[in-house]
Amino acid sequence: MSTKAERLTRIPSVDEVLRAASAAVAVEQFGRPSVVNSVRATLDDARAALRNGRTAPVEIGEIESAAIARLEAEAAPRVRAVFNLTGTVLHTNLGRAILAEAAVEAASVAMREALALEFDLEGGKRGERDALIRGLVCELTGAEDATVVNNNAAAVLLVLNTLAKGKEAIVSRGELIEIGGAFRMPEIMSRAGAKLVEVGTTNRTHEKDYAGAIGAKTGLILKVHTSNYKIAGFTKEVAAKRLSEIARGKGIPLVNDLGSGTLVDLARYGLAHEPTVAEAVAEGADLVTFSGDKLLGGPQAGFIVGCKELIAQVNKNPMKRALRMDKIRLAALEATLRLYRDPDRLVERLPTIRLLARKKNEIEALAKRLLPAIAGAVGAGFGADVIACSSQIGSGALPQESIPSDGIALRPAEKRGSGRALAALAAAFRRLPMPVIGRIEDQAFVLDLRCLEDEAGFVRNLGSLKLDGDA
Ligand SMILES: *Cc1c(COP(=O)(O)O)cnc(C)c1O
């Protein structure tokens, strides 16, 4: 039996490992510094393991394979495509909107080539990047002017900082939203340098509350679309149209943060009506802000649309430069907006609308086709059934509305330890070559199939499913 000390002395040096034939192949693939680092780390781990009385590889060949396995794991991209079977179509943690083919193509051209980004091709002089999308945005929203920044959080911050820095911004207590993470309206206000003036109560805000708060220090009135929650019951809010009359009467701007802002009436696709940007503009808001990657179905972006003079002020704010959009997303955004010129073909061309409009019977047929493959992959430890379930839009749009969908429910055959079995099952799906993300609901692991379009790819991927008990 070799003692711990003997095994420790048998550990090869970094140079010895690097002289092995397979090391040259690894250097070719990963580059010399990475291979050296990986061999060194593998040797360190082996030494530490032996000192702690555990076993570890000590032969050159073993060290070499362990070092290469480590390199391969490191080389795998961290930004990974997944199957979103959560039932939430615009899932913020899964990257929100999937882009249209036209947008993907436009973005790849923008990455590969020099662009007329801030260059006026007619006059041959310097141009501005907003000019690339202004016409389209104005056409689709009825706004007089438009600009675009990094995301809607940036749009709100920039508008507040431009119009209400050192002044007061009036908001209803029923609309002091938290979007998630660190985006809370009161905090954004203070970062923008605006003093928040809350009016009304959580459930009821009246015209007189706004009117009474307006004074010499008022910079703006902010209306926030309470996108991710709903106050129900004994409630009252002042409609944007009426609020714009009050604001106009006092000569102060009304800003409407729509959040998800859609460019088409979702009722066309059998969904509930979500206020459109054109409606918000027509109701008389001086500026309207909304996201590019929520219902609009484009890349991450934040729009500010509305009156020309205020947009000009926003554009003069030095913060605009810090929050501006890059060329790749701008190209994708232009291509996405262009699709809205032909609303009849949006379902075909724009994934967000296509997935939201997908009919339950089509999804049910898909679930029935997939059931045998899924049941086979999870084995006898789980029961598999086609179930009716509910999808939602996500990203705060119409949070109360559920869209009828279909999916597969997987339930542990054994009642005892079923919570652990479900968690292990969900983890096994996440470990697939293309991770599958579902949800746990009613003691089942549910795969909502609304967003599954690559059926063949899904089945191929499923072939790699390994449950904990599997060899
Ligand atoms: C989502 C949302 C935001 C933030 O938009 P991002 O594009 O995520 O930055 C701001 N306001 C409202 C009302 C929202 O729903």
Coordinates of C-alpha atoms and ligand atoms in Angstrom, one line a residue:
M1 CA 0.0 0.0 0.0
S2 CA 1.4 3.4 -0.9
T3 CA 1.4 5.9 1.9
K4 CA 0.1 9.3 1.6
A5 CA 3.6 10.7 1.4
E6 CA 4.5 8.3 -1.4
R7 CA 1.5 9.2 -3.5
L8 CA 2.3 12.9 -2.9
T9 CA 5.8 12.5 -4.2
R10 CA 4.5 10.6 -7.3
I11 CA 2.5 13.7 -8.4
P12 CA 4.2 14.9 -11.6
S13 CA 5.4 18.4 -12.3
V14 CA 3.6 20.8 -14.5
D15 CA 6.4 20.4 -17.1
E16 CA 6.1 16.7 -17.1
V17 CA 2.4 16.8 -17.8
L18 CA 2.9 19.4 -20.6
R19 CA 5.4 17.2 -22.3
A20 CA 2.7 14.5 -22.8
A21 CA 1.5 14.2 -26.4
S22 CA -2.1 15.1 -25.7
A23 CA -0.9 18.3 -24.1
A24 CA 0.2 19.6 -27.5
V25 CA -3.3 18.9 -28.9
A26 CA -4.8 20.8 -25.9
V27 CA -2.5 23.7 -26.5
E28 CA -3.6 23.9 -30.1
Q29 CA -7.2 24.0 -29.0
F30 CA -7.2 26.1 -25.9
G31 CA -4.0 28.1 -26.0
R32 CA -0.9 27.6 -23.9
P33 CA -1.7 29.8 -20.9
S34 CA -5.1 28.1 -20.3
V35 CA -3.6 24.6 -20.5
V36 CA -0.8 25.6 -18.1
N37 CA -3.3 27.1 -15.6
S38 CA -5.6 24.1 -15.9
V39 CA -2.7 21.6 -15.3
R40 CA -1.5 23.6 -12.3
A41 CA -5.0 23.8 -10.8
T42 CA -5.5 20.0 -11.4
L43 CA -2.2 19.2 -9.6
D44 CA -3.1 21.6 -6.7
D45 CA -6.5 19.8 -6.3
A46 CA -4.8 16.4 -6.3
R47 CA -2.2 17.5 -3.7
A48 CA -4.9 19.0 -1.5
A49 CA -7.1 15.8 -1.8
L50 CA -4.2 13.5 -0.9
R51 CA -3.3 15.7 2.1
N52 CA -6.8 15.4 3.3
G53 CA -6.8 11.7 3.1
R54 CA -8.9 11.4 -0.1
T55 CA -7.9 9.7 -3.3
A56 CA -6.7 11.7 -6.4
P57 CA -5.2 11.0 -9.8
V58 CA -1.4 11.0 -9.8
E59 CA -0.5 9.5 -13.1
I60 CA 0.5 11.9 -15.9
G61 CA -2.3 10.5 -18.2
E62 CA -4.9 10.9 -15.4
I63 CA -3.8 14.4 -14.6
E64 CA -3.9 15.2 -18.3
S65 CA -7.4 14.0 -18.8
A66 CA -8.7 15.8 -15.7
A67 CA -7.0 19.0 -16.9
I68 CA -8.6 18.7 -20.4
A69 CA -12.1 18.0 -18.9
R70 CA -11.6 21.2 -16.8
L71 CA -10.7 23.2 -19.9
E72 CA -13.7 21.8 -21.8
A73 CA -16.1 22.7 -19.0
E74 CA -14.6 26.2 -18.9
A75 CA -14.9 26.6 -22.7
A76 CA -18.7 25.9 -22.7
P77 CA -20.6 29.2 -23.1
R78 CA -22.3 30.6 -20.0
V79 CA -24.9 32.3 -22.2
R80 CA -26.9 29.3 -23.1
A81 CA -30.1 28.7 -25.1
V82 CA -32.9 27.0 -23.1
F83 CA -36.3 25.6 -23.8
N84 CA -38.7 28.0 -22.0
L85 CA -41.5 25.8 -20.9
T86 CA -42.4 27.9 -17.9
G87 CA -45.6 29.1 -19.6
T88 CA -44.4 32.7 -19.2
V89 CA -43.9 33.9 -22.7
L90 CA -41.9 37.1 -21.8
H91 CA -39.8 35.7 -19.0
T92 CA -37.4 38.3 -17.7
N93 CA -35.0 35.8 -16.3
L94 CA -35.0 33.9 -19.6
G95 CA -34.3 36.9 -21.7
R96 CA -37.8 38.2 -22.5
A97 CA -38.7 38.5 -26.2
I98 CA -37.3 36.1 -28.8
L99 CA -36.4 38.2 -31.9
A100 CA -37.9 37.9 -35.3
E101 CA -35.7 36.5 -38.1
A102 CA -35.6 39.9 -39.8
A103 CA -34.3 41.4 -36.6
V104 CA -31.6 38.7 -36.2
E105 CA -30.5 39.3 -39.8
A106 CA -30.3 43.1 -39.3
A107 CA -28.4 42.7 -36.1
S108 CA -25.8 40.4 -37.7
V109 CA -25.3 42.8 -40.6
A110 CA -24.8 45.6 -37.9
M111 CA -22.1 43.4 -36.2
R112 CA -20.3 42.5 -39.4
E113 CA -20.2 45.8 -41.4
A114 CA -19.6 49.5 -41.0
L115 CA -22.9 51.3 -40.7
A116 CA -24.5 54.6 -41.6
L117 CA -25.3 54.9 -37.9
E118 CA -24.8 58.6 -37.3
F119 CA -24.2 59.5 -40.9
D120 CA -26.5 61.2 -43.3
L121 CA -26.1 59.4 -46.6
E122 CA -27.8 62.1 -48.6
G123 CA -25.8 65.1 -47.5
G124 CA -22.7 63.1 -46.6
K125 CA -22.5 64.8 -43.2
R126 CA -22.9 63.7 -39.6
G127 CA -26.4 62.4 -38.8
E128 CA -28.0 61.2 -35.6
R129 CA -28.9 57.6 -34.6
D130 CA -32.4 58.4 -33.6
A131 CA -33.2 59.4 -37.1
L132 CA -33.0 55.7 -38.1
I133 CA -36.1 54.8 -36.3
R134 CA -37.9 58.1 -35.6
G135 CA -40.1 58.0 -38.7
L136 CA -41.3 54.4 -38.0
V137 CA -41.9 55.0 -34.3
C138 CA -43.9 58.2 -35.0
E139 CA -45.9 56.4 -37.7
L140 CA -46.8 53.5 -35.4
T141 CA -47.6 55.5 -32.3
G142 CA -48.9 58.8 -33.7
A143 CA -46.3 60.7 -31.6
E144 CA -44.7 63.8 -32.9
D145 CA -41.2 62.8 -32.0
A146 CA -39.3 59.9 -30.5
T147 CA -36.0 58.8 -29.0
V148 CA -34.7 55.5 -27.7
V149 CA -32.4 54.5 -24.9
N150 CA -31.0 51.4 -23.2
N151 CA -34.2 50.1 -21.6
N152 CA -37.4 51.5 -20.1
A153 CA -35.8 52.0 -16.7
A154 CA -33.3 54.3 -18.4
A155 CA -36.2 56.0 -20.3
V156 CA -38.0 56.8 -17.0
L157 CA -34.8 57.9 -15.3
L158 CA -33.8 60.2 -18.2
V159 CA -37.3 61.8 -18.4
L160 CA -37.4 62.4 -14.7
N161 CA -33.9 63.8 -14.6
T162 CA -34.6 66.1 -17.6
L163 CA -38.0 67.5 -16.6
A164 CA -38.0 67.2 -12.8
K165 CA -34.4 67.6 -11.5
G166 CA -34.6 69.8 -8.4
K167 CA -38.3 69.9 -8.8
E168 CA -41.3 67.9 -7.7
A169 CA -42.8 64.9 -9.5
I170 CA -46.4 64.1 -8.6
V171 CA -47.4 60.4 -8.5
S172 CA -50.5 58.6 -7.2
R173 CA -49.8 56.3 -4.2
G174 CA -51.5 53.6 -6.1
E175 CA -48.8 53.7 -8.8
L176 CA -45.6 53.7 -6.7
I177 CA -44.4 50.5 -8.3
E178 CA -41.5 48.2 -7.8
I179 CA -40.7 46.4 -11.1
G180 CA -38.2 44.0 -9.5
G181 CA -34.6 44.1 -8.5
A182 CA -33.7 47.6 -7.5
F183 CA -36.2 49.4 -9.7
R184 CA -38.6 51.1 -7.4
M185 CA -40.3 54.3 -8.5
P186 CA -39.4 56.3 -5.3
E187 CA -35.7 55.3 -5.6
I188 CA -35.6 56.1 -9.3
M189 CA -37.0 59.5 -8.4
S190 CA -34.3 60.3 -5.9
R191 CA -31.6 59.1 -8.3
A192 CA -33.0 61.4 -11.0
G193 CA -32.9 64.3 -8.6
A194 CA -36.6 64.7 -8.4
K195 CA -38.6 65.1 -5.2
L196 CA -41.5 62.6 -5.1
V197 CA -44.8 64.1 -4.1
E198 CA -47.3 61.3 -3.4
V199 CA -51.0 62.0 -3.8
G200 CA -54.1 60.0 -3.0
T201 CA -54.1 56.7 -1.2
T202 CA -53.2 53.2 -2.3
N203 CA -56.7 52.4 -3.6
R204 CA -58.1 55.8 -4.4
T205 CA -56.7 58.9 -6.0
H206 CA -59.0 61.8 -7.2
E207 CA -58.6 64.7 -9.5
K208 CA -58.5 67.1 -6.5
D209 CA -55.5 65.2 -5.1
Y210 CA -53.5 66.0 -8.2
A211 CA -54.8 69.5 -8.5
G212 CA -54.1 70.3 -4.9
A213 CA -50.4 69.1 -5.2
I214 CA -49.5 71.2 -8.2
G215 CA -47.5 74.2 -7.3
A216 CA -44.5 76.4 -8.3
K217 CA -42.0 73.6 -7.8
T218 CA -43.9 71.0 -9.8
G219 CA -41.8 69.5 -12.7
L220 CA -44.2 66.9 -14.0
I221 CA -47.1 64.6 -13.3
L222 CA -46.2 60.9 -13.7
K223 CA -48.7 58.3 -14.5
V224 CA -47.4 54.7 -14.1
H225 CA -49.2 51.8 -15.7
T226 CA -49.5 49.4 -12.8
S227 CA -48.3 46.6 -15.0
N228 CA -47.3 43.9 -12.6
Y229 CA -50.2 44.1 -10.1
K230 CA -53.8 45.0 -9.9
I231 CA -55.7 47.0 -7.2
A232 CA -59.2 45.7 -7.2
G233 CA -62.3 46.5 -5.1
F234 CA -63.0 50.0 -3.9
T235 CA -60.7 51.9 -6.2
K236 CA -60.4 55.1 -8.1
E237 CA -57.8 56.5 -10.4
V238 CA -57.8 59.5 -12.7
A239 CA -57.8 58.5 -16.3
A240 CA -54.8 59.7 -18.4
K241 CA -57.1 61.8 -20.6
R242 CA -58.5 63.8 -17.6
L243 CA -55.0 64.0 -16.1
S244 CA -53.6 65.5 -19.2
E245 CA -56.3 68.2 -19.2
I246 CA -55.4 69.0 -15.5
A247 CA -51.7 69.1 -16.4
R248 CA -52.2 71.2 -19.5
G249 CA -54.3 73.7 -17.6
K250 CA -51.4 74.3 -15.2
G251 CA -48.8 74.2 -18.0
I252 CA -46.9 71.2 -16.7
P253 CA -46.1 68.0 -18.6
L254 CA -47.8 64.7 -18.1
V255 CA -45.5 61.6 -18.5
N256 CA -47.1 58.2 -18.9
D257 CA -44.9 55.2 -18.1
L258 CA -46.7 52.4 -19.9
G259 CA -44.2 49.7 -19.1
S260 CA -45.0 47.0 -21.6
G261 CA -46.4 49.3 -24.2
T262 CA -47.8 47.3 -27.2
L263 CA -48.1 48.7 -30.7
V264 CA -51.1 46.5 -31.7
D265 CA -54.4 45.8 -29.9
L266 CA -53.9 42.4 -28.4
A267 CA -57.7 41.8 -28.6
R268 CA -57.1 41.0 -32.3
Y269 CA -55.3 37.8 -31.2
G270 CA -58.0 36.8 -28.6
L271 CA -56.1 38.3 -25.7
A272 CA -57.3 40.9 -23.2
H273 CA -56.8 44.6 -24.2
E274 CA -53.5 46.1 -23.0
P275 CA -53.3 49.9 -23.5
T276 CA -51.4 50.6 -26.8
V277 CA -48.8 53.3 -27.1
A278 CA -51.0 55.1 -29.7
E279 CA -53.9 55.2 -27.2
A280 CA -51.6 56.7 -24.5
V281 CA -50.3 59.3 -27.0
A282 CA -53.9 60.1 -28.2
E283 CA -55.0 60.5 -24.5
G284 CA -52.7 63.5 -24.4
A285 CA -49.6 62.5 -22.4
D286 CA -46.8 64.8 -23.3
L287 CA -44.3 61.9 -23.1
V288 CA -44.9 58.1 -23.1
T289 CA -42.2 55.6 -22.1
F290 CA -42.2 51.9 -22.8
S291 CA -40.0 48.8 -23.3
G292 CA -38.7 47.3 -26.5
D293 CA -38.4 43.7 -25.3
K294 CA -41.8 43.2 -23.6
L295 CA -44.9 43.0 -25.7
L296 CA -43.3 44.8 -28.6
G297 CA -41.2 41.7 -29.2
G298 CA -37.9 43.4 -30.0
P299 CA -34.5 43.8 -28.4
Q300 CA -34.0 45.4 -25.0
A301 CA -34.7 49.1 -25.5
G302 CA -36.6 52.0 -23.9
F303 CA -38.7 54.4 -25.9
I304 CA -39.5 57.9 -25.1
V305 CA -42.2 59.3 -27.5
G306 CA -44.2 62.5 -27.5
C307 CA -44.0 66.2 -27.9
K308 CA -41.1 67.5 -30.0
E309 CA -40.0 70.2 -27.6
L310 CA -39.7 67.8 -24.7
I311 CA -37.9 65.2 -26.7
A312 CA -35.4 67.9 -27.7
Q313 CA -34.8 68.6 -24.0
V314 CA -34.3 64.9 -23.3
N315 CA -31.8 64.7 -26.1
K316 CA -29.8 67.6 -24.7
N317 CA -29.4 65.9 -21.3
P318 CA -25.8 64.6 -21.0
M319 CA -27.2 61.4 -19.4
K320 CA -28.7 60.5 -22.8
R321 CA -25.2 59.6 -24.1
A322 CA -24.6 57.3 -21.1
L323 CA -27.9 55.6 -21.7
R324 CA -28.0 55.4 -25.4
M325 CA -28.6 52.3 -27.5
D326 CA -25.9 50.4 -29.3
K327 CA -25.9 49.8 -33.1
I328 CA -26.7 46.1 -32.9
R329 CA -29.9 46.5 -31.0
L330 CA -30.8 49.6 -33.0
A331 CA -30.6 47.5 -36.2
A332 CA -32.7 44.7 -34.6
L333 CA -35.2 47.3 -33.3
E334 CA -35.7 49.0 -36.7
A335 CA -36.3 45.6 -38.3
T336 CA -38.8 44.7 -35.6
L337 CA -40.7 48.0 -35.9
R338 CA -40.9 47.5 -39.7
L339 CA -42.9 44.3 -39.2
Y340 CA -45.7 46.3 -37.5
R341 CA -46.4 48.1 -40.8
D342 CA -48.1 44.9 -41.9
P343 CA -50.1 43.8 -38.8
D344 CA -51.9 41.0 -40.6
R345 CA -48.6 39.1 -40.9
L346 CA -47.3 39.7 -37.4
V347 CA -48.4 36.3 -36.2
E348 CA -46.2 34.7 -38.9
R349 CA -43.2 37.0 -38.4
L350 CA -43.0 38.1 -34.8
P351 CA -42.3 35.3 -32.3
T352 CA -43.8 37.2 -29.3
I353 CA -47.2 37.6 -31.0
R354 CA -47.0 34.2 -32.6
L355 CA -46.5 32.5 -29.2
L356 CA -49.1 34.6 -27.4
A357 CA -51.7 33.9 -30.2
R358 CA -51.0 30.2 -30.4
K359 CA -54.2 28.3 -30.0
K360 CA -54.8 25.8 -27.2
N361 CA -55.9 23.0 -29.5
E362 CA -52.6 23.3 -31.4
I363 CA -50.7 23.1 -28.2
E364 CA -52.8 20.2 -27.0
A365 CA -52.0 18.2 -30.2
L366 CA -48.3 18.9 -29.6
A367 CA -48.6 17.6 -26.0
K368 CA -50.3 14.4 -27.2
R369 CA -47.6 13.8 -29.7
L370 CA -44.8 14.4 -27.1
L371 CA -46.4 12.4 -24.2
P372 CA -44.9 9.0 -25.1
A373 CA -41.3 10.4 -25.6
I374 CA -41.5 12.4 -22.3
A375 CA -43.1 9.5 -20.4
G376 CA -40.3 7.2 -21.7
A377 CA -37.6 9.5 -20.8
V378 CA -38.6 10.0 -17.2
G379 CA -39.3 6.3 -16.7
A380 CA -41.6 4.4 -14.3
G381 CA -40.8 6.7 -11.3
F382 CA -43.1 9.4 -12.7
G383 CA -46.6 9.5 -14.1
A384 CA -47.0 11.6 -17.2
D385 CA -50.3 13.2 -18.3
V386 CA -51.4 15.8 -20.8
I387 CA -53.0 18.6 -18.8
A388 CA -54.8 21.9 -19.4
C389 CA -52.8 24.7 -17.9
S390 CA -52.4 28.5 -18.0
S391 CA -49.7 30.5 -19.7
Q392 CA -49.1 34.2 -19.0
I393 CA -47.6 37.0 -20.9
G394 CA -45.0 37.9 -18.3
S395 CA -42.8 41.0 -17.8
G396 CA -45.7 42.6 -16.0
A397 CA -48.2 42.7 -18.9
L398 CA -51.8 41.8 -18.0
P399 CA -50.7 39.9 -14.8
Q400 CA -54.3 38.9 -14.1
E401 CA -54.9 37.4 -17.5
S402 CA -54.1 33.7 -18.0
I403 CA -54.0 32.3 -21.5
P404 CA -55.4 28.8 -21.8
S405 CA -52.6 26.4 -22.8
D406 CA -51.7 22.7 -22.6
G407 CA -48.7 20.9 -21.2
I408 CA -47.4 17.7 -19.7
A409 CA -47.5 17.1 -15.9
L410 CA -45.0 14.8 -14.4
R411 CA -45.9 13.4 -10.9
P412 CA -43.8 11.1 -8.7
A413 CA -45.3 7.6 -8.5
E414 CA -44.3 7.5 -4.8
K415 CA -46.1 9.9 -2.5
R416 CA -43.2 9.7 0.1
G417 CA -40.4 12.1 -0.7
S418 CA -42.3 13.4 -3.7
G419 CA -41.1 17.0 -3.1
R420 CA -37.5 15.9 -3.3
A421 CA -38.2 13.7 -6.4
L422 CA -39.8 16.7 -8.1
A423 CA -36.9 19.0 -7.4
A424 CA -34.5 16.3 -8.7
L425 CA -36.6 15.9 -11.8
A426 CA -36.6 19.7 -12.5
A427 CA -32.8 19.7 -11.9
A428 CA -32.3 16.8 -14.4
F429 CA -34.2 18.7 -17.1
R430 CA -32.0 21.8 -16.4
R431 CA -28.9 19.6 -16.9
L432 CA -29.9 18.6 -20.4
P433 CA -27.6 19.7 -23.3
M434 CA -30.2 22.4 -24.0
P435 CA -31.7 23.0 -20.5
V436 CA -35.5 22.6 -20.2
I437 CA -37.1 25.0 -17.7
G438 CA -40.5 24.1 -16.4
R439 CA -42.4 24.9 -13.3
I440 CA -43.5 23.1 -10.2
E441 CA -47.2 23.4 -9.5
D442 CA -49.8 21.3 -7.6
Q443 CA -47.1 18.7 -6.7
A444 CA -46.2 18.2 -10.4
F445 CA -43.4 19.3 -12.7
V446 CA -45.3 21.0 -15.5
L447 CA -44.0 21.6 -19.0
D448 CA -46.2 24.2 -20.6
L449 CA -45.7 23.7 -24.3
R450 CA -46.9 27.1 -25.6
C451 CA -43.4 28.2 -26.3
L452 CA -42.1 24.9 -27.8
E453 CA -41.6 25.2 -31.5
D454 CA -38.7 22.9 -32.2
E455 CA -40.4 19.7 -31.6
A456 CA -37.8 17.4 -33.2
G457 CA -34.9 19.2 -31.3
F458 CA -36.8 18.8 -28.1
V459 CA -37.2 15.1 -28.5
R460 CA -33.5 14.6 -29.5
N461 CA -32.4 16.6 -26.5
L462 CA -34.7 14.5 -24.2
G463 CA -32.6 11.5 -25.2
S464 CA -29.9 12.8 -22.8
L465 CA -32.1 13.0 -19.7
K466 CA -30.4 11.4 -16.7
L467 CA -32.3 11.1 -13.5
D468 CA -30.3 10.8 -10.2
G469 CA -30.9 7.1 -9.9
D470 CA -29.8 6.3 -13.4
A471 CA -26.4 4.7 -14.2
Ligands
LIG1 C1 -41.0 46.8 -17.1 C2 -41.3 48.2 -16.6 C3 -40.3 49.2 -16.5 C4 -38.9 48.8 -16.7 O1 -38.7 48.5 -18.1 P1 -37.3 47.8 -18.6 O2 -37.4 47.8 -20.0 O3 -37.3 46.4 -17.9 O4 -36.2 48.6 -18.1 C5 -40.7 50.4 -16.1 N1 -42.0 50.7 -15.8 C6 -43.0 49.8 -15.9 C7 -44.4 50.2 -15.6 C8 -42.7 48.5 -16.4 O5 -43.7 47.6 -16.5

